[in-house]
Amino acid sequence: MLRIAIPLAVWLGVWQLASYWVGRELLLPSPASVWECLLRLGVTREFWLSAGYTLLRVAAGLAGGVVLGTCLAFLTHFCTWADWVFSPAIRVLRATPVVSFILLVYLWVSRTNIPTLIAGMMVLPVVWGSLTAGLNAVDGQLLEMARAYGFSRGKTLRLIYLPSLRPHFTGALLNGFGLAWKSGVAAEVLCPPKWAVGSSIQKARQALETPELFAWTAVIVVLSLVLEWLLGLWLRGRQEGTT
Amino acid sequence: MIGVEHLTVTYGEKVALEDVSLTLPRSGVTALVGPSGCGKTTLLRVLGGLLTPQQGRVTGLEPGETAFLFQENRLLPWRTVAQHLTDVAPRHSATPPRAWLELVELEGEEGAYPSALSGGMARRLALARCLALEREVLLLDEPFTGVDPQRAQRILQRLKDLGKPVILVAHEPHLAQSCDRVMEL
């Protein structure tokens, strides 16, 4: 408990001192005014709808990126022509700045779907890269044993590939989650849909409501930390349940 | 009889076997002995169909009738002792996994994972898994590495009692002498 309370108190203190030193709420609001703003927002329907829809969009993008990244990793590993076709494209996707994608996609897709698509596009190369590395690292001696002992493809996948890939998949999921969250909200800011945390951040910025800008940012940070913690718990639970 | 005719196997520039011809009986336990690097494991891998020779051929062995024990244990860290056996056992096997564990003196360890086994126990599990395949011919590459001599002798006797043809690579002279025949490479 102290491990959480002490750094929280230290950084809140630093924030309070900095705010006092700056002396202008417009530039740096105090923690108290941000807290007040959060309480005020928390009782509105818009707050919960925005947080809920943002969460849904990010989760959908993450799920899509994970599924597609996993499928492509297996495809490019086992199929030479797929490797030739898809691997360079995925590397290009990984190297392209998220803002370029957001602005490009804005021309083709409705605003509501952009954050999901962007989150998925950012997660896909991470999952693909991690699982490709995992597939390349699967123990060749175990695969030879599976062939010599007559394992079917399904059994080889279930008993050798999937357990070998578990640490890579877990790492990719945790990294992908953070990336999906950040890129999804960035897409919401640049292409604001109706109900979204990013849209609210954009509105607060335009209205020079700095405490509200901070309050929405705090919502993103808290949601991200809580969900990452829950995801970590779930992954650890699955790991313990299978060993 | 199992025939090996003019077998040549090379790994790049290195010649592992050169024009080797021999006949192995299809009964009892045959020990292959010889200095390190003389090609015992290579010969066993060719017999098991795991390696294709550059020249020569093997007769008297059908594909899929050999069970191969690798020099390394090649156990799955995420599977229990019992699961290692059920994973490879034929679908309608009449022999319960416990029988193979008793043969290698590993009964009572069914729920253990490989990380909890000693080196000798892991070797015996690898051997039990090979036996659980229930194939006609057993090809065993150093099956008793890390197993104490008395226990190895008992297990070897049980292998003889199975009545299947066994060809094994042995480094321990006393174990080789306990086999039905010794073949030097």
CSV table of C-alpha atoms in Angstrom, one decimal:
chain,number,residue,atom,x,y,z
A,1,MET,CA,0.0,0.0,0.0
A,2,LEU,CA,2.8,2.4,0.9
A,3,ARG,CA,4.5,1.6,-2.4
A,4,ILE,CA,1.5,3.2,-4.1
A,5,ALA,CA,0.7,6.0,-1.5
A,6,ILE,CA,4.2,7.4,-1.2
A,7,PRO,CA,5.0,8.1,-4.9
A,8,LEU,CA,1.4,9.3,-5.4
A,9,ALA,CA,1.8,11.8,-2.6
A,10,VAL,CA,5.3,12.9,-3.7
A,11,TRP,CA,4.1,13.6,-7.3
A,12,LEU,CA,0.9,15.2,-6.3
A,13,GLY,CA,3.0,17.5,-4.0
A,14,VAL,CA,5.4,18.3,-6.9
A,15,TRP,CA,2.4,19.1,-9.1
A,16,GLN,CA,0.8,21.3,-6.4
A,17,LEU,CA,4.1,23.2,-5.9
A,18,ALA,CA,4.6,23.7,-9.7
A,19,SER,CA,1.0,24.9,-10.1
A,20,TYR,CA,1.5,27.3,-7.2
A,21,TRP,CA,4.7,28.5,-8.7
A,22,VAL,CA,3.2,29.0,-12.2
A,23,GLY,CA,0.2,30.7,-10.6
A,24,ARG,CA,-2.2,30.5,-13.6
A,25,GLU,CA,-4.9,27.8,-13.8
A,26,LEU,CA,-4.9,28.1,-17.6
A,27,LEU,CA,-1.3,26.9,-17.9
A,28,LEU,CA,-1.1,24.5,-15.0
A,29,PRO,CA,-4.2,23.8,-12.9
A,30,SER,CA,-3.8,22.6,-9.3
A,31,PRO,CA,-4.6,18.9,-8.4
A,32,ALA,CA,-7.5,20.2,-6.4
A,33,SER,CA,-9.2,22.0,-9.3
A,34,VAL,CA,-8.6,19.0,-11.5
A,35,TRP,CA,-10.2,16.8,-8.9
A,36,GLU,CA,-13.2,19.1,-8.6
A,37,CYS,CA,-13.5,19.0,-12.4
A,38,LEU,CA,-13.4,15.2,-12.3
A,39,LEU,CA,-16.1,15.1,-9.7
A,40,ARG,CA,-18.3,17.5,-11.8
A,41,LEU,CA,-17.7,15.4,-14.9
A,42,GLY,CA,-18.3,12.1,-13.1
A,43,VAL,CA,-22.0,12.8,-12.5
A,44,THR,CA,-22.7,13.5,-16.2
A,45,ARG,CA,-24.0,11.1,-18.7
A,46,GLU,CA,-21.5,12.3,-21.3
A,47,PHE,CA,-18.6,11.3,-19.1
A,48,TRP,CA,-19.7,7.6,-18.8
A,49,LEU,CA,-20.7,7.4,-22.4
A,50,SER,CA,-17.4,8.8,-23.6
A,51,ALA,CA,-15.3,6.6,-21.3
A,52,GLY,CA,-17.4,3.5,-22.3
A,53,TYR,CA,-17.3,4.1,-26.0
A,54,THR,CA,-13.5,4.8,-25.9
A,55,LEU,CA,-13.0,1.6,-24.0
A,56,LEU,CA,-15.1,-0.4,-26.5
A,57,ARG,CA,-13.2,1.1,-29.5
A,58,VAL,CA,-9.8,0.4,-28.0
A,59,ALA,CA,-10.8,-3.1,-27.0
A,60,ALA,CA,-12.2,-3.9,-30.4
A,61,GLY,CA,-9.0,-2.5,-32.1
A,62,LEU,CA,-6.8,-4.5,-29.7
A,63,ALA,CA,-8.8,-7.7,-30.4
A,64,GLY,CA,-8.7,-7.2,-34.1
A,65,GLY,CA,-5.0,-6.4,-34.1
A,66,VAL,CA,-4.2,-9.5,-31.9
A,67,VAL,CA,-6.3,-11.9,-34.1
A,68,LEU,CA,-5.0,-10.6,-37.4
A,69,GLY,CA,-1.4,-10.3,-36.1
A,70,THR,CA,-1.5,-13.9,-34.8
A,71,CYS,CA,-3.0,-15.2,-38.1
A,72,LEU,CA,-0.4,-13.3,-40.2
A,73,ALA,CA,2.5,-14.5,-37.9
A,74,PHE,CA,1.5,-18.2,-38.5
A,75,LEU,CA,0.9,-17.5,-42.2
A,76,THR,CA,4.2,-15.8,-42.9
A,77,HIS,CA,6.1,-18.4,-40.8
A,78,PHE,CA,4.7,-21.4,-42.6
A,79,CYS,CA,4.1,-20.1,-46.1
A,80,THR,CA,7.0,-18.7,-48.1
A,81,TRP,CA,4.9,-16.7,-50.5
A,82,ALA,CA,2.9,-15.1,-47.7
A,83,ASP,CA,6.2,-14.2,-46.0
A,84,TRP,CA,7.3,-12.5,-49.3
A,85,VAL,CA,4.0,-10.6,-49.7
A,86,PHE,CA,3.1,-9.7,-46.1
A,87,SER,CA,6.3,-9.3,-44.1
A,88,PRO,CA,7.5,-6.1,-45.9
A,89,ALA,CA,4.0,-4.6,-45.8
A,90,ILE,CA,3.9,-5.2,-42.0
A,91,ARG,CA,7.3,-3.7,-41.5
A,92,VAL,CA,6.2,-0.6,-43.4
A,93,LEU,CA,3.1,-0.5,-41.2
A,94,ARG,CA,5.3,-0.7,-38.1
A,95,ALA,CA,7.6,2.1,-39.3
A,96,THR,CA,4.8,4.6,-40.4
A,97,PRO,CA,4.0,7.3,-37.8
A,98,VAL,CA,0.6,6.9,-36.3
A,99,VAL,CA,-0.4,10.5,-37.2
A,100,SER,CA,0.1,9.8,-40.9
A,101,PHE,CA,-2.2,6.8,-40.7
A,102,ILE,CA,-4.9,8.7,-38.8
A,103,LEU,CA,-5.0,11.5,-41.3
A,104,LEU,CA,-4.9,9.1,-44.3
A,105,VAL,CA,-7.6,6.9,-42.9
A,106,TYR,CA,-9.8,10.0,-42.2
A,107,LEU,CA,-10.3,10.2,-45.9
A,108,TRP,CA,-11.6,6.7,-46.3
A,109,VAL,CA,-13.4,5.6,-43.1
A,110,SER,CA,-16.2,7.1,-41.0
A,111,ARG,CA,-15.0,9.0,-37.9
A,112,THR,CA,-16.6,6.6,-35.5
A,113,ASN,CA,-14.5,3.7,-36.8
A,114,ILE,CA,-11.1,5.4,-37.1
A,115,PRO,CA,-9.9,4.9,-33.5
A,116,THR,CA,-10.7,1.1,-33.7
A,117,LEU,CA,-8.9,0.8,-37.0
A,118,ILE,CA,-5.9,2.8,-35.9
A,119,ALA,CA,-5.6,0.9,-32.6
A,120,GLY,CA,-5.8,-2.4,-34.6
A,121,MET,CA,-3.2,-1.2,-37.1
A,122,MET,CA,-0.8,-0.3,-34.3
A,123,VAL,CA,-1.2,-3.5,-32.5
A,124,LEU,CA,-1.0,-5.8,-35.5
A,125,PRO,CA,2.8,-5.3,-36.2
A,126,VAL,CA,3.7,-5.7,-32.5
A,127,VAL,CA,1.8,-9.0,-32.2
A,128,TRP,CA,3.1,-10.2,-35.6
A,129,GLY,CA,6.7,-9.3,-34.7
A,130,SER,CA,6.6,-10.9,-31.3
A,131,LEU,CA,4.9,-14.1,-32.5
A,132,THR,CA,7.2,-14.4,-35.5
A,133,ALA,CA,10.2,-14.2,-33.2
A,134,GLY,CA,8.5,-16.8,-31.0
A,135,LEU,CA,7.8,-19.1,-33.9
A,136,ASN,CA,11.4,-18.8,-35.1
A,137,ALA,CA,12.6,-19.7,-31.6
A,138,VAL,CA,10.5,-22.9,-31.2
A,139,ASP,CA,12.8,-25.7,-30.3
A,140,GLY,CA,13.7,-27.6,-33.4
A,141,GLN,CA,14.5,-30.7,-31.3
A,142,LEU,CA,11.0,-30.8,-30.0
A,143,LEU,CA,9.6,-30.5,-33.5
A,144,GLU,CA,11.8,-33.4,-34.7
A,145,MET,CA,10.5,-35.4,-31.7
A,146,ALA,CA,6.9,-34.6,-32.7
A,147,ARG,CA,7.6,-35.8,-36.3
A,148,ALA,CA,9.4,-39.0,-35.1
A,149,TYR,CA,6.6,-39.8,-32.6
A,150,GLY,CA,3.8,-39.2,-35.2
A,151,PHE,CA,2.2,-36.1,-33.8
A,152,SER,CA,-0.6,-34.7,-36.0
A,153,ARG,CA,-0.4,-31.0,-37.0
A,154,GLY,CA,-3.0,-30.2,-34.5
A,155,LYS,CA,-1.2,-32.0,-31.7
A,156,THR,CA,2.1,-30.3,-32.6
A,157,LEU,CA,0.3,-27.0,-32.5
A,158,ARG,CA,-1.4,-27.7,-29.2
A,159,LEU,CA,1.6,-29.4,-27.4
A,160,ILE,CA,4.6,-27.5,-28.8
A,161,TYR,CA,3.8,-24.3,-30.7
A,162,LEU,CA,1.2,-22.8,-28.4
A,163,PRO,CA,3.0,-23.4,-25.1
A,164,SER,CA,6.3,-22.2,-26.6
A,165,LEU,CA,4.6,-19.0,-27.9
A,166,ARG,CA,2.8,-18.2,-24.6
A,167,PRO,CA,5.5,-15.8,-23.2
A,168,HIS,CA,5.8,-14.0,-26.6
A,169,PHE,CA,2.0,-13.7,-26.8
A,170,THR,CA,1.7,-12.4,-23.2
A,171,GLY,CA,4.4,-9.7,-23.9
A,172,ALA,CA,2.8,-8.8,-27.2
A,173,LEU,CA,-0.6,-8.5,-25.6
A,174,LEU,CA,0.6,-6.2,-22.8
A,175,ASN,CA,2.7,-4.0,-25.2
A,176,GLY,CA,-0.2,-4.0,-27.7
A,177,PHE,CA,-2.6,-2.9,-25.0
A,178,GLY,CA,-0.7,0.3,-24.2
A,179,LEU,CA,-0.2,1.0,-27.8
A,180,ALA,CA,-3.9,0.5,-28.7
A,181,TRP,CA,-4.9,2.8,-25.9
A,182,LYS,CA,-2.6,5.6,-26.9
A,183,SER,CA,-3.1,5.4,-30.6
A,184,GLY,CA,-6.9,5.0,-30.2
A,185,VAL,CA,-7.2,8.1,-28.1
A,186,ALA,CA,-4.9,10.0,-30.4
A,187,ALA,CA,-7.2,9.1,-33.3
A,188,GLU,CA,-10.2,10.3,-31.3
A,189,VAL,CA,-8.5,13.6,-30.7
A,190,LEU,CA,-7.6,14.1,-34.4
A,191,CYS,CA,-10.9,12.7,-35.8
A,192,PRO,CA,-13.4,13.2,-32.9
A,193,PRO,CA,-16.3,10.8,-33.0
A,194,LYS,CA,-19.5,11.7,-31.1
A,195,TRP,CA,-18.9,10.0,-27.7
A,196,ALA,CA,-15.2,9.7,-27.0
A,197,VAL,CA,-12.6,10.7,-24.4
A,198,GLY,CA,-10.5,12.0,-27.2
A,199,SER,CA,-13.3,14.2,-28.5
A,200,SER,CA,-13.8,15.6,-24.9
A,201,ILE,CA,-10.1,16.4,-24.7
A,202,GLN,CA,-10.3,18.2,-28.0
A,203,LYS,CA,-13.3,20.2,-26.9
A,204,ALA,CA,-11.6,21.1,-23.6
A,205,ARG,CA,-8.5,22.3,-25.5
A,206,GLN,CA,-10.5,24.4,-27.8
A,207,ALA,CA,-12.4,26.0,-24.9
A,208,LEU,CA,-9.2,26.5,-23.0
A,209,GLU,CA,-10.6,24.5,-20.1
A,210,THR,CA,-7.2,23.3,-18.9
A,211,PRO,CA,-8.5,21.6,-15.7
A,212,GLU,CA,-11.0,19.6,-17.8
A,213,LEU,CA,-8.1,18.7,-20.2
A,214,PHE,CA,-6.2,17.4,-17.2
A,215,ALA,CA,-9.3,15.6,-15.9
A,216,TRP,CA,-9.9,13.7,-19.1
A,217,THR,CA,-6.2,12.8,-19.3
A,218,ALA,CA,-6.4,11.5,-15.8
A,219,VAL,CA,-9.3,9.4,-16.8
A,220,ILE,CA,-7.3,7.9,-19.7
A,221,VAL,CA,-4.3,7.2,-17.4
A,222,VAL,CA,-6.4,5.6,-14.6
A,223,LEU,CA,-8.4,3.5,-17.1
A,224,SER,CA,-5.2,2.3,-18.8
A,225,LEU,CA,-3.5,1.4,-15.6
A,226,VAL,CA,-6.5,-0.4,-14.2
A,227,LEU,CA,-7.1,-2.4,-17.4
A,228,GLU,CA,-3.4,-3.2,-17.8
A,229,TRP,CA,-3.4,-4.5,-14.2
A,230,LEU,CA,-6.6,-6.6,-14.9
A,231,LEU,CA,-5.1,-8.0,-18.1
A,232,GLY,CA,-1.9,-8.9,-16.2
A,233,LEU,CA,-3.9,-10.7,-13.5
A,234,TRP,CA,-5.9,-12.6,-16.2
A,235,LEU,CA,-2.7,-13.6,-18.0
A,236,ARG,CA,-1.0,-14.7,-14.8
A,237,GLY,CA,-4.2,-16.7,-13.8
A,238,ARG,CA,-4.2,-18.5,-17.2
A,239,GLN,CA,-0.5,-19.2,-16.9
A,240,GLU,CA,-0.9,-20.7,-13.4
A,241,GLY,CA,-3.9,-22.7,-14.5
A,242,THR,CA,-2.0,-24.4,-17.2
A,243,THR,CA,1.2,-25.3,-15.4
B,1,MET,CA,17.3,-59.2,-40.2
B,2,ILE,CA,18.0,-55.6,-40.6
B,3,GLY,CA,20.5,-54.8,-43.4
B,4,VAL,CA,22.6,-51.8,-43.8
B,5,GLU,CA,24.2,-51.6,-47.2
B,6,HIS,CA,27.1,-49.3,-48.2
B,7,LEU,CA,25.9,-46.5,-46.0
B,8,THR,CA,27.6,-43.1,-46.4
B,9,VAL,CA,26.5,-40.0,-44.4
B,10,THR,CA,28.2,-36.7,-44.4
B,11,TYR,CA,27.5,-33.5,-42.6
B,12,GLY,CA,28.9,-30.9,-44.9
B,13,GLU,CA,32.6,-31.7,-45.2
B,14,LYS,CA,32.5,-34.1,-42.2
B,15,VAL,CA,32.1,-37.7,-43.0
B,16,ALA,CA,30.1,-39.5,-40.3
B,17,LEU,CA,29.7,-42.9,-41.9
B,18,GLU,CA,31.6,-44.1,-45.0
B,19,ASP,CA,30.5,-47.2,-46.9
B,20,VAL,CA,29.3,-49.0,-43.8
B,21,SER,CA,27.6,-52.4,-44.3
B,22,LEU,CA,26.4,-54.6,-41.6
B,23,THR,CA,23.6,-56.9,-40.5
B,24,LEU,CA,21.6,-56.5,-37.3
B,25,PRO,CA,19.4,-59.2,-35.9
B,26,ARG,CA,15.7,-58.5,-35.6
B,27,SER,CA,15.6,-59.9,-32.1
B,28,GLY,CA,17.0,-59.4,-28.6
B,29,VAL,CA,19.0,-56.4,-27.5
B,30,THR,CA,22.0,-55.3,-29.6
B,31,ALA,CA,24.5,-52.8,-28.3
B,32,LEU,CA,26.3,-50.5,-30.7
B,33,VAL,CA,29.6,-49.5,-29.2
B,34,GLY,CA,32.6,-47.5,-30.4
B,35,PRO,CA,34.6,-44.3,-29.7
B,36,SER,CA,32.8,-40.9,-29.7
B,37,GLY,CA,32.2,-39.6,-33.2
B,38,CYS,CA,32.4,-43.0,-34.9
B,39,GLY,CA,28.8,-42.6,-36.2
B,40,LYS,CA,26.7,-44.6,-33.7
B,41,THR,CA,24.0,-42.0,-33.4
B,42,THR,CA,24.1,-41.3,-37.1
B,43,LEU,CA,23.6,-45.0,-37.9
B,44,LEU,CA,20.7,-45.1,-35.4
B,45,ARG,CA,19.1,-42.0,-36.9
B,46,VAL,CA,19.3,-43.5,-40.4
B,47,LEU,CA,17.7,-46.7,-39.0
B,48,GLY,CA,15.0,-44.6,-37.5
B,49,GLY,CA,14.3,-42.8,-40.8
B,50,LEU,CA,15.3,-39.4,-39.2
B,51,LEU,CA,18.2,-39.0,-41.6
B,52,THR,CA,18.5,-39.8,-45.3
B,53,PRO,CA,21.9,-41.1,-46.3
B,54,GLN,CA,23.8,-39.7,-49.2
B,55,GLN,CA,24.5,-43.3,-50.3
B,56,GLY,CA,23.4,-46.8,-49.4
B,57,ARG,CA,20.2,-48.1,-48.0
B,58,VAL,CA,18.5,-49.9,-45.0
B,59,THR,CA,16.5,-53.0,-45.5
B,60,GLY,CA,14.2,-55.0,-43.2
B,61,LEU,CA,12.7,-51.9,-41.5
B,62,GLU,CA,9.3,-50.5,-42.4
B,63,PRO,CA,8.6,-46.8,-42.1
B,64,GLY,CA,6.8,-46.1,-38.8
B,65,GLU,CA,7.7,-49.3,-37.0
B,66,THR,CA,10.6,-47.8,-35.0
B,67,ALA,CA,10.5,-45.9,-31.7
B,68,PHE,CA,13.4,-43.6,-31.4
B,69,LEU,CA,14.9,-42.4,-28.1
B,70,PHE,CA,16.9,-39.3,-28.8
B,71,GLN,CA,20.2,-38.6,-27.1
B,72,GLU,CA,18.6,-35.5,-25.5
B,73,ASN,CA,15.5,-36.1,-23.4
B,74,ARG,CA,13.3,-33.6,-25.4
B,75,LEU,CA,10.6,-33.5,-22.8
B,76,LEU,CA,7.9,-30.8,-22.8
B,77,PRO,CA,8.3,-28.6,-19.7
B,78,TRP,CA,4.5,-27.9,-19.7
B,79,ARG,CA,3.4,-31.5,-19.6
B,80,THR,CA,3.3,-33.8,-16.6
B,81,VAL,CA,5.0,-37.2,-16.5
B,82,ALA,CA,1.6,-39.0,-17.2
B,83,GLN,CA,0.7,-36.6,-20.0
B,84,HIS,CA,4.1,-37.4,-21.7
B,85,LEU,CA,2.9,-41.0,-22.0
B,86,THR,CA,-0.7,-40.4,-22.9
B,87,ASP,CA,0.4,-37.9,-25.6
B,88,VAL,CA,2.2,-40.6,-27.6
B,89,ALA,CA,0.3,-43.7,-26.7
B,90,PRO,CA,-1.8,-45.3,-29.5
B,91,ARG,CA,-5.5,-44.5,-29.3
B,92,HIS,CA,-6.7,-48.0,-28.4
B,93,SER,CA,-3.6,-49.0,-26.4
B,94,ALA,CA,-4.2,-51.9,-24.0
B,95,THR,CA,-1.2,-51.0,-21.8
B,96,PRO,CA,-1.8,-48.3,-19.2
B,97,PRO,CA,0.8,-45.5,-18.9
B,98,ARG,CA,1.5,-46.8,-15.4
B,99,ALA,CA,3.0,-50.0,-16.8
B,100,TRP,CA,5.7,-48.1,-18.6
B,101,LEU,CA,6.4,-46.0,-15.5
B,102,GLU,CA,6.8,-49.1,-13.5
B,103,LEU,CA,9.2,-50.5,-16.1
B,104,VAL,CA,11.5,-47.5,-15.8
B,105,GLU,CA,10.8,-47.2,-12.0
B,106,LEU,CA,9.1,-43.9,-12.1
B,107,GLU,CA,5.7,-44.8,-10.6
B,108,GLY,CA,4.3,-42.2,-8.2
B,109,GLU,CA,5.6,-39.3,-10.3
B,110,GLU,CA,2.6,-39.1,-12.6
B,111,GLY,CA,1.7,-35.6,-11.7
B,112,ALA,CA,5.3,-34.2,-11.7
B,113,TYR,CA,6.6,-31.8,-14.3
B,114,PRO,CA,10.0,-32.3,-15.9
B,115,SER,CA,11.5,-29.4,-14.0
B,116,ALA,CA,10.9,-31.4,-10.8
B,117,LEU,CA,12.7,-34.5,-12.0
B,118,SER,CA,16.4,-35.3,-11.6
B,119,GLY,CA,18.6,-35.9,-14.6
B,120,GLY,CA,18.2,-39.7,-14.3
B,121,MET,CA,14.5,-39.5,-13.7
B,122,ALA,CA,14.1,-37.3,-16.8
B,123,ARG,CA,16.1,-39.8,-18.8
B,124,ARG,CA,13.8,-42.6,-17.6
B,125,LEU,CA,10.7,-40.6,-18.5
B,126,ALA,CA,12.1,-40.1,-22.0
B,127,LEU,CA,12.6,-43.9,-22.2
B,128,ALA,CA,9.1,-44.6,-20.9
B,129,ARG,CA,7.6,-42.2,-23.5
B,130,CYS,CA,9.5,-44.0,-26.2
B,131,LEU,CA,8.2,-47.4,-25.0
B,132,ALA,CA,4.6,-46.0,-24.8
B,133,LEU,CA,4.7,-45.5,-28.6
B,134,GLU,CA,4.3,-49.3,-28.7
B,135,ARG,CA,6.3,-49.7,-31.9
B,136,GLU,CA,7.9,-52.9,-33.1
B,137,VAL,CA,11.6,-51.9,-33.0
B,138,LEU,CA,13.2,-49.8,-30.3
B,139,LEU,CA,16.2,-47.6,-31.2
B,140,LEU,CA,17.7,-46.2,-28.1
B,141,ASP,CA,20.5,-43.6,-28.1
B,142,GLU,CA,22.3,-43.8,-24.8
B,143,PRO,CA,19.2,-44.7,-22.8
B,144,PHE,CA,20.9,-44.9,-19.4
B,145,THR,CA,22.8,-41.6,-19.3
B,146,GLY,CA,22.5,-40.4,-15.7
B,147,VAL,CA,20.8,-43.6,-14.5
B,148,ASP,CA,22.5,-45.4,-11.6
B,149,PRO,CA,24.1,-48.7,-12.7
B,150,GLN,CA,22.0,-51.1,-10.7
B,151,ARG,CA,18.8,-49.5,-11.9
B,152,ALA,CA,20.0,-49.4,-15.4
B,153,GLN,CA,20.7,-53.2,-15.2
B,154,ARG,CA,17.2,-53.8,-13.9
B,155,ILE,CA,15.6,-51.7,-16.7
B,156,LEU,CA,17.7,-53.4,-19.3
B,157,GLN,CA,16.5,-56.8,-18.1
B,158,ARG,CA,12.9,-55.6,-18.4
B,159,LEU,CA,13.6,-54.4,-21.9
B,160,LYS,CA,14.9,-57.8,-22.8
B,161,ASP,CA,11.7,-59.3,-21.3
B,162,LEU,CA,9.6,-57.2,-23.6
B,163,GLY,CA,10.7,-59.5,-26.4
B,164,LYS,CA,11.0,-56.7,-29.0
B,165,PRO,CA,14.1,-56.0,-31.0
B,166,VAL,CA,16.2,-53.3,-29.4
B,167,ILE,CA,19.2,-51.6,-30.8
B,168,LEU,CA,20.9,-49.3,-28.4
B,169,VAL,CA,24.0,-47.1,-28.2
B,170,ALA,CA,25.9,-47.8,-25.0
B,171,HIS,CA,28.9,-46.0,-23.6
B,172,GLU,CA,28.9,-48.0,-20.4
B,173,PRO,CA,30.9,-51.3,-20.9
B,174,HIS,CA,29.1,-53.2,-18.2
B,175,LEU,CA,25.7,-52.4,-19.8
B,176,ALA,CA,26.9,-53.3,-23.3
B,177,GLN,CA,28.1,-56.7,-21.9
B,178,SER,CA,24.7,-57.3,-20.5
B,179,CYS,CA,23.1,-57.0,-23.9
B,180,ASP,CA,22.4,-60.1,-26.1
B,181,ARG,CA,25.1,-59.0,-28.5
B,182,VAL,CA,27.6,-56.2,-29.0
B,183,MET,CA,28.4,-54.7,-32.3
B,184,GLU,CA,31.5,-52.4,-32.6
B,185,LEU,CA,31.5,-49.6,-35.1
